[in-house]
Amino acid sequence: MSRFFLTTPLYYVNARPHLGHVYSTMAADVLVRFHRQLGETAEYLTGTDEHGQKIQRAAQAAGISPQAFADANAASFRQEWERLDLHYNYFIRTTEARHAAAVVEIFQRLQKNGAIYKGGYSGAYCVYDELYADVQPGEPCPECGRPTESLTEENYYFRLSAYTDRLLTLYRDRPDFIRPESRRNEVLAFVQGGLKDLSISRTSIHWGIPVPGDERHVFYVWLDALVGYLSGLGFGSPAASDQETFTRNWPAWHLVGKEIVRFHAVYWPAFLMAAGLELPRGIIAHGWLLFEEEKMSKSRGNVVRAEPIRQVLGADALRYFLLREVSFGQDGAFSYDALLGRYNSDLANGWGNLAARTLSMISRYCAGRVPAPAAETNWLKGDQEIRNAALAARDGLREYFQQYQFSRGLEAVWQLIAALNRYIVENQPWVLAEKNDPETQARLHTVLYIAAEGLRILAVLLASVLPDSAARLWAQLGQPGDAAERLDTLTWGQLTAGQAVAQPESTAPLFPRVDKAPAIVRLRELEAALDAEPDFPKKSIQPEVQSMEIQPDASSPASTPDLPAPLAAAITIEDFAKVDLRVGEIKTAERIPGATRLLKLTVDIGLEVRQIVAGIAEVYDPASLPGRKVVIAANLAPRTLRGVESNGMIIAASLGEHGKPALVSVPDDTPIGARLR
């Protein structure tokens, strides 16, 4: 089976995640889901870059250690990905022991192969980009435009200049190694202009991985961070399982923002060449999200975060906007006005309205079951056009997504949505339903079948971009399995006549229309509340108590899976007393359609029976859970996951490299409702 493996950037933890970080990770998540639909094994790695001068200074400003600062902000990234339903497969932190071991091995390989020498640097340095700048100290950084600083220090150097010809040969022999073409041209011009040797260590800071045998030096953040793509897959570990993981997944595709293309397309291949390792499959570079005509960044004070959008519109709406509004590879402007405009026009009035009206008419006119259509030999021209439009949308999405042209792929799908909405208006099923003669009824059934089959195909086509709403529509159509079935087997006519559909009164609309002005006010209020929080989010050291899905514990090295995670920040007894921990007994357990890790449970806690969503489906069989006593946090505010309301959280440990959940148990004779103190 073909394999697709992708990495996101390792995000710098000088602040909490904003929409720029989300854009990269959502694009990666969409790509991986899409490749799974093609029948491939597809996974991705993400993580956090936690060393360097910016982190050291930010921690000093917060009055804490760099490790505590990194722990807090790394946790905030993982919580963000969980809230947004972004299911990475591997997570690496550059402060992990397994990562340090991999960096040291790469350095020793470079030394052994004569690619390293000791020298010194005196000149300009940009702290914001962790970049040695070819300008006079104090002049603007050529990358970000902010003032550089004067720096004089001893360094170890990598002989980057010796790899000029090999890099140019790489770009010539593999013209798709850097995408899009505009980024490739920039890299070519940079390398053809002549490469200088690259400093790979620092002596003026201490927050980093020490150079073995010369601990006054710590590794330069870009050598350190880039190795994370290897260490996160087990490189450098003596464990056979880690070595197998690395061999299975490397080389990978790298998805990055355009500002770090040089590091990935020039420095990284040269490091790998010198170390005798395979090069990446390629570099896929996206543009910036611009807010008020500038790149979104914490230092500029113009960030927008995903959480307010998720709360008001849902994660699917944000995924759609970012992939549809922005031509991938180019810069794209973000505004709440544009977001709400896309939401109402494309999602609420387009796809959502099509789904609601079709299911409602099947319920009203066909007793809630998909009707049988007339034989295709009796179809009208408009019927055949819808079938052709569905197949064209399938082929268009597949072609454009393989070229990373997400916006054009979604445009092809929305042409089908528009065609189906026109088809319903032109055929007027509500008029056909008023006549009881067999010919008119047969026509009504054909029209509604074609509309329903169009919806089924749309659910499959949109499963990678809109996974939650596609899964809900799939369930409303009464379809078995998962909406994310394989695209290469998707064709017209696979909807079974007689299949029961959901009753309109029992289903929430996929995308209810939103009044733009109040929604923008609410989004800005929520964003302002986040802005008022300190840059160092102490709460994020703790697990997000409203979240039910357990994420892997990446603080534990792969080679020592039993090593406990670092202790969280201290809390007072008053803080602990606020959490109401109760013994409960599971009454029922069932899987949630479209979710691989979530179970819907009913739990008796003595005073009442609660519905709780828990991320334990990969470990626990639902049939084995009824009658089991568990511990729950009972006084959490309700939260909706995958359209299911959860009132509490099951307490579970996170075990091993991949964070497998293990339910906390209590003795069988413990009374239901007993409080843990």
XYZ file of C-alpha atoms in Angstrom:
677
model
C 0.000 0.000 0.000
C 1.269 3.450 -0.906
C 2.363 5.640 2.015
C 2.129 9.416 2.462
C 3.923 11.025 5.392
C 3.927 14.742 6.118
C 5.374 17.087 8.727
C 4.171 20.498 9.829
C 6.655 23.099 11.041
C 7.769 22.654 14.632
C 6.070 25.694 16.118
C 8.059 28.158 18.176
C 6.685 28.389 21.719
C 7.403 32.050 22.427
C 3.606 32.541 22.536
C 0.381 30.589 22.269
C -0.878 29.408 18.872
C -2.640 31.817 16.538
C -4.376 31.447 13.187
C -1.088 31.275 11.271
C -0.103 28.128 13.149
C -3.616 26.729 12.726
C -3.482 27.301 8.957
C -0.392 25.101 8.585
C -1.756 22.333 10.773
C -5.215 22.338 9.201
C -3.681 22.108 5.731
C -1.596 19.135 6.886
C -4.630 17.475 8.443
C -6.642 17.942 5.236
C -3.832 16.504 3.103
C -3.475 13.436 5.291
C -7.222 12.780 5.364
C -7.366 13.231 1.594
C -4.550 10.751 0.965
C -6.299 8.229 3.199
C -9.340 8.606 0.964
C -7.120 7.610 -1.950
C -6.457 4.316 -0.205
C -3.002 5.277 1.069
C -1.582 4.938 4.550
C -1.204 8.574 5.571
C 0.077 10.152 8.795
C 1.696 13.357 9.980
C 4.065 14.708 12.594
C 3.915 18.020 14.362
C 5.585 19.460 17.435
C 7.190 22.428 19.111
C 10.549 24.180 18.769
C 11.524 25.189 22.311
C 15.134 26.402 22.400
C 16.735 29.700 21.448
C 17.227 33.251 22.547
C 13.592 34.325 22.168
C 12.441 31.619 24.560
C 15.172 32.446 27.052
C 14.230 36.137 27.038
C 10.480 35.497 27.163
C 10.933 33.205 30.157
C 13.068 35.809 31.919
C 10.378 38.417 31.304
C 7.778 36.050 32.793
C 9.991 35.392 35.813
C 10.155 31.637 35.283
C 12.568 29.063 33.901
C 12.745 28.485 30.126
C 11.618 24.890 30.668
C 8.495 25.954 32.562
C 7.739 28.517 29.878
C 8.186 25.917 27.129
C 6.075 23.351 29.012
C 3.176 25.767 29.275
C 3.134 26.955 25.688
C 3.815 23.501 24.232
C 0.750 22.280 26.134
C -1.293 25.116 24.644
C -0.440 23.941 21.110
C -1.528 20.391 21.847
C -4.732 21.582 23.441
C -5.440 23.747 20.413
C -5.026 20.815 18.025
C -7.326 18.692 20.180
C -10.025 21.352 20.296
C -9.856 21.714 16.517
C -10.039 17.961 15.875
C -6.562 17.864 14.322
C -5.386 14.291 14.786
C -1.615 14.210 14.367
C 0.155 10.857 14.692
C 3.488 11.970 16.157
C 4.416 14.933 18.355
C 7.975 15.989 19.159
C 9.240 18.594 21.587
C 12.807 19.756 21.117
C 13.324 19.702 24.896
C 12.835 15.916 25.006
C 15.774 13.639 25.793
C 15.153 11.565 22.647
C 15.458 14.710 20.544
C 18.736 15.767 22.172
C 20.165 12.315 21.428
C 19.233 12.653 17.753
C 20.793 16.136 17.494
C 24.028 14.859 19.006
C 24.126 11.938 16.560
C 23.637 14.260 13.576
C 26.390 16.564 14.835
C 28.779 13.637 15.301
C 28.049 12.437 11.776
C 28.771 15.920 10.433
C 32.006 16.042 12.407
C 33.075 12.598 11.224
C 32.459 13.582 7.597
C 34.521 16.765 7.862
C 31.568 19.149 7.546
C 32.238 21.008 10.841
C 34.917 23.459 11.976
C 35.262 25.987 14.797
C 35.295 29.701 14.077
C 33.720 32.924 15.244
C 31.020 35.372 14.256
C 30.854 39.115 14.599
C 27.958 40.962 13.057
C 24.190 41.345 13.070
C 21.751 38.856 14.544
C 17.937 38.867 14.398
C 16.517 37.468 17.621
C 12.984 37.324 16.175
C 13.973 34.974 13.338
C 16.970 33.403 15.147
C 18.928 34.410 12.065
C 22.450 35.658 11.355
C 21.750 38.652 9.110
C 23.955 40.000 6.328
C 23.443 43.647 7.363
C 25.086 46.058 9.768
C 24.087 45.571 13.429
C 21.023 47.657 14.222
C 19.811 47.693 10.628
C 16.505 45.992 9.795
C 16.508 42.222 9.402
C 16.100 41.349 5.693
C 13.514 38.704 6.638
C 11.200 40.460 9.109
C 12.241 44.117 9.015
C 12.849 44.417 12.756
C 16.111 45.792 14.213
C 19.050 43.404 14.431
C 21.473 43.216 17.331
C 25.264 43.180 17.436
C 26.710 39.751 18.189
C 30.264 38.510 18.666
C 30.819 34.904 19.729
C 32.701 31.678 19.082
C 30.794 29.163 16.952
C 30.970 25.816 15.294
C 30.407 26.198 11.561
C 28.877 23.903 8.969
C 30.564 23.968 5.543
C 27.402 25.003 3.709
C 29.388 26.597 0.859
C 30.713 23.155 -0.100
C 27.180 22.011 -0.984
C 26.290 24.681 -3.532
C 26.680 22.467 -6.591
C 24.943 19.469 -5.001
C 21.978 21.625 -4.028
C 21.680 23.108 -7.513
C 21.793 19.596 -8.962
C 19.025 18.580 -6.559
C 16.790 21.430 -7.712
C 17.508 20.644 -11.366
C 16.953 16.893 -11.117
C 13.889 17.192 -8.906
C 12.016 20.259 -10.175
C 9.072 19.532 -7.864
C 11.261 19.363 -4.757
C 10.137 22.900 -3.805
C 6.545 23.948 -4.399
C 5.152 26.299 -5.591
C 7.332 27.489 -8.455
C 7.686 30.996 -7.000
C 9.354 29.611 -3.860
C 11.609 27.371 -5.967
C 12.781 30.399 -7.931
C 13.576 32.296 -4.729
C 15.666 29.411 -3.403
C 17.486 28.996 -6.713
C 18.410 32.674 -6.753
C 19.631 32.499 -3.158
C 21.895 29.482 -3.791
C 23.152 30.748 -7.134
C 24.152 33.979 -5.384
C 26.709 32.020 -3.351
C 26.403 30.211 -0.030
C 28.343 31.118 3.098
C 29.243 28.652 5.815
C 26.621 28.469 8.532
C 27.034 28.839 12.290
C 25.438 25.876 14.088
C 26.244 26.726 17.718
C 25.922 29.598 20.173
C 27.974 30.559 23.212
C 26.137 33.751 24.160
C 23.017 31.876 25.307
C 22.519 28.761 27.405
C 18.985 27.610 26.588
C 19.709 24.813 24.155
C 21.265 21.379 23.724
C 24.945 21.380 24.743
C 27.529 20.445 22.128
C 29.119 17.177 23.307
C 32.683 17.703 24.529
C 32.371 21.495 24.369
C 29.436 22.343 26.626
C 30.053 26.109 26.496
C 28.291 25.842 23.136
C 24.642 25.025 22.595
C 23.291 24.059 19.197
C 21.884 26.804 17.008
C 18.120 26.595 17.035
C 17.790 25.821 13.317
C 20.029 22.757 13.374
C 18.303 21.740 16.596
C 14.734 22.213 15.322
C 15.161 20.639 11.899
C 16.405 17.404 13.448
C 12.990 17.187 15.138
C 11.593 15.720 11.923
C 13.907 12.753 12.513
C 13.813 12.484 16.301
C 10.019 12.533 16.319
C 10.113 9.346 14.247
C 12.645 7.518 16.402
C 15.948 8.436 14.728
C 18.852 7.980 17.130
C 16.995 5.591 19.400
C 18.468 2.128 20.005
C 14.991 0.595 20.270
C 14.097 -1.653 17.326
C 10.531 -0.327 17.287
C 11.776 3.259 16.950
C 14.137 2.303 14.160
C 11.263 0.604 12.345
C 9.092 3.706 12.778
C 11.817 5.890 11.312
C 12.451 3.566 8.376
C 8.724 3.329 7.648
C 8.096 7.078 7.602
C 11.268 8.740 6.343
C 11.691 10.459 3.935
C 8.712 12.749 4.485
C 7.087 15.728 2.823
C 7.577 19.015 4.705
C 4.721 21.534 4.835
C 6.071 24.949 5.882
C 5.352 28.668 5.743
C 7.156 30.633 3.060
C 9.325 32.503 5.599
C 11.199 29.313 6.535
C 11.622 27.839 3.058
C 15.343 28.670 3.001
C 16.001 26.700 6.177
C 14.126 23.675 4.810
C 15.171 23.798 1.165
C 18.838 24.853 1.592
C 20.210 24.202 5.084
C 18.251 21.020 5.817
C 19.121 19.123 2.603
C 22.750 20.107 3.054
C 22.772 18.802 6.651
C 21.229 15.533 5.487
C 23.673 15.162 2.596
C 26.592 15.664 4.990
C 25.105 13.186 7.477
C 24.553 10.535 4.806
C 20.773 10.465 5.188
C 17.972 10.465 2.621
C 16.588 13.851 1.607
C 12.939 14.824 2.165
C 10.459 13.989 -0.565
C 9.819 17.678 -1.044
C 8.987 21.060 0.463
C 5.430 22.405 0.200
C 5.338 26.099 1.107
C 2.220 28.117 1.830
C 1.885 31.873 2.077
C 1.075 34.106 5.004
C -2.270 34.969 6.510
C -2.399 38.747 6.439
C -4.355 40.786 8.942
C -4.453 44.526 8.355
C -2.074 43.967 5.404
C 0.671 42.465 7.595
C 1.745 38.928 8.396
C -0.039 37.667 11.478
C 2.386 37.412 14.391
C 2.440 37.880 18.150
C 5.265 40.418 18.030
C 3.256 42.641 15.682
C 0.234 42.444 17.945
C -2.125 41.534 15.097
C -2.899 37.902 15.810
C -6.277 36.243 15.459
C -6.898 32.988 17.293
C -8.953 29.988 16.328
C -10.793 29.440 19.597
C -13.329 32.305 19.236
C -14.115 31.142 15.692
C -14.515 27.550 16.855
C -16.897 28.617 19.597
C -19.064 30.810 17.350
C -18.975 28.955 13.999
C -17.297 25.585 14.605
C -13.945 24.185 13.509
C -15.275 23.016 10.131
C -16.203 26.569 9.162
C -12.657 27.728 9.862
C -11.157 24.819 7.911
C -13.342 25.640 4.931
C -12.562 29.347 4.991
C -8.795 28.893 5.167
C -8.705 26.307 2.369
C -11.289 28.016 0.123
C -10.522 31.695 0.587
C -6.730 31.488 0.291
C -4.976 30.256 -2.853
C -2.501 27.840 -1.311
C 1.075 29.038 -1.762
C 0.048 32.693 -1.927
C -0.650 35.191 0.824
C -4.263 35.522 1.881
C -6.147 38.226 3.754
C -8.155 37.345 6.838
C -11.115 39.307 8.146
C -14.161 38.430 10.192
C -16.328 39.973 7.504
C -14.929 37.647 4.822
C -15.183 34.664 7.175
C -18.874 35.316 7.918
C -19.548 36.001 4.247
C -18.135 32.629 3.205
C -19.922 30.909 6.049
C -23.361 32.210 5.138
C -23.062 32.042 1.356
C -21.233 28.747 0.896
C -21.961 26.719 4.020
C -25.324 27.905 5.348
C -27.092 28.939 2.133
C -25.234 26.496 -0.116
C -24.413 23.081 1.277
C -26.398 23.355 4.513
C -29.573 24.509 2.780
C -29.256 21.779 0.144
C -28.970 19.096 2.824
C -31.844 20.433 4.926
C -34.330 20.811 2.077
C -33.489 17.431 0.512
C -33.801 15.451 3.742
C -36.954 17.343 4.696
C -38.661 16.504 1.381
C -37.661 12.837 1.589
C -39.129 12.734 5.074
C -42.335 14.491 4.010
C -42.981 12.958 0.600
C -41.343 9.522 0.837
C -42.041 8.437 4.432
C -38.445 9.164 5.439
C -36.849 6.661 3.055
C -34.671 7.191 -0.013
C -36.996 6.642 -2.988
C -36.182 4.403 -5.925
C -35.420 6.378 -9.112
C -36.615 5.605 -12.608
C -34.262 3.649 -14.848
C -31.541 5.904 -16.271
C -32.882 5.266 -19.774
C -35.902 7.316 -18.705
C -33.933 10.180 -17.181
C -34.282 13.720 -18.464
C -31.342 15.797 -19.630
C -31.171 17.628 -16.283
C -30.904 14.337 -14.391
C -27.963 13.241 -16.494
C -26.295 16.636 -16.049
C -26.364 16.254 -12.266
C -24.778 12.811 -12.476
C -22.070 14.200 -14.774
C -21.539 17.194 -12.500
C -21.048 14.864 -9.507
C -18.402 12.838 -11.313
C -16.714 16.031 -12.520
C -16.611 17.355 -8.951
C -15.046 14.087 -7.786
C -12.368 14.211 -10.484
C -11.749 17.933 -10.020
C -11.272 17.730 -6.271
C -8.908 14.801 -6.615
C -6.821 16.462 -9.334
C -6.555 19.840 -7.640
C -5.876 18.513 -4.137
C -3.021 16.404 -5.486
C -1.567 19.663 -6.816
C -2.176 21.446 -3.452
C -4.746 23.709 -5.124
C -7.334 23.402 -2.384
C -9.331 26.470 -3.338
C -9.840 25.264 -6.905
C -10.760 21.788 -5.716
C -13.422 23.209 -3.402
C -14.643 25.480 -6.169
C -15.257 22.363 -8.279
C -17.275 20.830 -5.447
C -19.352 23.965 -4.946
C -20.260 23.912 -8.628
C -22.015 20.622 -7.873
C -23.765 22.164 -4.850
C -24.992 25.069 -6.974
C -26.143 22.661 -9.696
C -28.106 20.568 -7.179
C -29.797 23.623 -5.687
C -30.796 24.784 -9.198
C -31.994 21.281 -10.016
C -34.362 21.258 -7.048
C -35.742 24.704 -7.899
C -36.266 23.763 -11.558
C -37.964 20.444 -10.780
C -40.104 21.723 -7.881
C -40.610 18.509 -5.888
C -43.204 20.286 -3.731
C -45.362 20.722 -6.842
C -44.823 17.144 -7.989
C -45.862 15.895 -4.549
C -49.338 17.405 -4.966
C -50.192 14.994 -7.779
C -50.874 11.353 -7.037
C -50.685 9.858 -10.513
C -47.972 7.177 -10.960
C -46.011 9.091 -13.594
C -45.687 12.243 -11.469
C -44.845 10.240 -8.359
C -42.144 8.368 -10.284
C -40.722 11.708 -11.370
C -40.775 12.967 -7.770
C -38.888 9.894 -6.620
C -36.247 10.288 -9.330
C -35.654 13.952 -8.446
C -35.309 13.250 -4.732
C -33.076 10.227 -5.288
C -30.750 12.288 -7.486
C -30.624 15.047 -4.850
C -29.907 12.527 -2.075
C -27.237 10.748 -4.112
C -25.632 14.132 -4.769
C -25.549 14.719 -1.012
C -23.919 11.334 -0.423
C -21.186 12.127 -2.933
C -20.691 15.571 -1.374
C -20.241 14.014 2.072
C -17.402 11.883 0.711
C -15.800 14.724 -1.261
C -15.840 17.072 1.728
C -14.817 14.578 4.408
C -11.190 15.765 4.409
C -12.029 19.479 4.679
C -15.257 19.349 6.703
C -14.899 16.101 8.671
C -17.447 16.819 11.387
C -20.270 18.085 9.159
C -19.574 15.426 6.500
C -19.868 12.721 9.165
C -23.128 14.225 10.437
C -24.610 14.361 6.937
C -23.473 10.781 6.310
C -25.321 9.671 9.426
C -28.408 11.707 8.466
C -28.458 9.851 5.137
C -28.431 6.592 7.095
C -25.174 5.459 5.519
C -23.065 2.740 7.157
C -19.387 3.179 7.949
C -17.563 6.466 7.437
C -18.049 9.361 5.035
C -14.301 9.300 4.443
C -14.519 6.266 2.172
C -12.090 5.913 -0.719
C -12.370 8.411 -3.533
C -11.080 5.918 -6.076
C -14.157 3.740 -5.534
C -16.648 6.606 -5.382
C -19.077 6.622 -8.266
C -22.679 7.469 -9.027
C -25.556 5.251 -7.939
C -24.202 3.753 -4.706
C -27.057 5.098 -2.559
C -29.460 2.301 -1.685
C -33.160 2.958 -2.276
C -35.295 2.320 0.799
C -32.609 3.550 3.206
C -34.137 5.485 6.123
C -32.944 9.065 6.569
C -32.946 11.176 9.720
C -36.130 13.029 10.623
C -35.710 16.811 10.241
C -36.939 17.523 13.763
C -34.244 15.237 15.223
C -31.260 16.797 13.461
C -29.550 20.152 13.850
C -28.757 21.995 10.606
C -25.237 21.478 9.335
C -24.596 25.216 9.252
C -27.329 27.452 10.676
C -27.304 30.906 9.151
C -25.576 33.514 11.333
C -26.431 37.189 11.658
C -23.148 38.787 10.616
C -23.037 41.934 12.757
C -23.715 40.298 16.159
C -21.402 37.411 15.271
C -18.515 39.772 14.524
C -19.115 41.567 17.813
C -19.036 38.242 19.660
C -15.857 37.118 17.881
C -14.109 40.358 18.796
C -15.247 40.069 22.416
C -13.834 36.558 22.687
C -10.586 37.625 21.001
C -10.244 40.578 23.363
C -10.699 38.261 26.338
C -7.828 36.103 25.069
C -5.681 39.196 24.488
C -6.191 40.148 28.106
C -4.660 36.881 29.296
C -0.903 36.873 30.034
C 1.523 35.618 27.402
C 2.520 32.849 29.779
C -0.664 30.744 30.056
C -0.198 29.043 33.415
C -3.518 27.271 33.074
C -2.313 25.487 29.968
C 0.176 23.471 32.000
C -2.825 21.563 33.326
C -4.780 19.257 31.002
C -7.746 21.076 29.489
C -10.415 19.844 31.876
C -13.262 20.155 29.390
C -11.550 17.949 26.844
C -12.398 14.271 26.637
C -9.904 13.032 24.054
C -6.561 11.981 25.473
C -3.565 13.126 23.416
C -0.169 11.399 23.440
C 2.279 12.476 26.123
C 5.146 13.778 24.026
C 7.287 14.718 27.016
C 8.210 11.070 27.433
C 11.103 9.744 25.303
C 10.234 7.000 22.862
C 12.963 4.754 24.200
C 11.730 5.061 27.803
C 7.938 4.864 27.572
C 7.509 4.521 31.326
C 9.261 7.796 32.117
C 6.653 10.043 33.779
C 5.778 13.430 32.344
C 7.166 16.512 34.140
C 5.126 17.686 37.106
C 2.703 20.496 36.404
C 2.970 23.838 38.175
C 2.004 23.854 41.828
C -1.578 24.656 42.804
C -3.132 25.405 46.172
C -5.464 23.115 48.119
C -8.198 25.645 47.352
C -7.597 25.133 43.619
C -7.835 21.366 43.999
C -11.000 21.606 46.080
C -12.792 23.280 43.180
C -12.714 20.023 41.160
C -15.609 17.746 42.144
C -14.322 14.191 41.544
C -17.040 11.533 41.841
C -17.266 7.772 41.524
C -19.653 6.786 38.752
C -20.836 3.596 37.118
C -20.980 3.323 33.339
C -24.455 2.313 32.200
C -24.114 2.402 28.406
C -21.310 2.969 25.910
C -21.428 3.453 22.154
C -19.231 4.796 19.402
C -19.818 8.235 17.872
C -20.127 8.116 14.058
C -17.129 9.617 12.305
C -14.921 9.727 15.436
C -12.187 7.132 15.843
C -11.395 7.840 19.495
C -14.671 9.013 21.004
C -17.289 7.035 22.920
C -20.627 8.343 24.161
C -21.223 7.089 27.707
C -24.033 7.354 30.205
C -22.666 7.365 33.751
C -24.625 7.084 37.007
C -23.036 9.385 39.605
C -25.654 8.790 42.310
C -27.469 12.114 42.038
C -28.167 11.691 38.320
C -27.147 9.864 35.152
C -24.766 11.930 33.008
C -23.918 11.765 29.308
C -20.148 12.014 28.873
C -17.924 11.887 25.785
C -14.577 10.153 26.377
C -11.569 9.676 24.086
C -10.990 5.995 24.921
C -12.427 4.161 21.911
C -9.030 3.026 20.609
C -8.359 1.109 23.837
C -11.738 0.135 25.312
C -14.436 -1.927 23.613
C -17.816 -0.273 24.306
C -19.325 -3.670 25.135
C -16.826 -4.135 28.001
C -17.615 -0.876 29.804
C -21.181 -1.108 31.214
C -21.010 -1.865 34.948
C -17.449 -0.518 35.324
C -16.833 2.053 38.059
C -14.829 5.088 37.044
C -13.830 8.499 38.361
C -15.243 11.590 36.699
C -14.758 15.328 37.095
C -18.407 16.167 37.660
C -18.490 19.958 37.836
C -17.135 20.845 34.394
C -19.159 23.115 32.145
C -20.926 21.163 29.358
C -19.120 20.916 26.043
C -20.134 19.608 22.618
C -17.833 17.187 20.770
C -18.791 15.816 17.353
C -22.289 17.179 17.889
C -22.713 15.302 21.194
C -23.005 17.186 24.486
C -20.654 16.031 27.253
C -21.333 16.777 30.922
C -18.159 15.830 32.741
C -14.821 14.152 32.087
C -13.675 10.591 32.654
C -10.336 10.542 34.476
C -7.694 8.475 32.682
C -3.909 8.176 32.713
C -1.834 8.648 29.551
C 0.557 5.738 29.022
C 3.477 5.127 26.711
C 4.829 6.970 23.694
C 1.443 7.344 22.053
C -0.458 8.304 25.200
C -2.865 5.365 25.351
C -5.613 6.121 27.897
C -5.979 3.939 30.995
C -9.115 4.462 33.072
C -8.608 5.218 36.751
C -10.294 2.454 38.785
C -11.798 2.300 42.280
C -12.702 -0.751 44.418
C -15.933 -2.448 43.373
C -17.556 -1.789 46.757
C -17.081 2.003 46.502
C -20.547 3.633 46.560
C -21.726 5.346 43.394
C -21.530 9.091 43.875
C -18.743 8.957 46.476
C -16.569 12.048 46.310
C -12.765 11.793 46.030
C -10.888 14.115 48.362
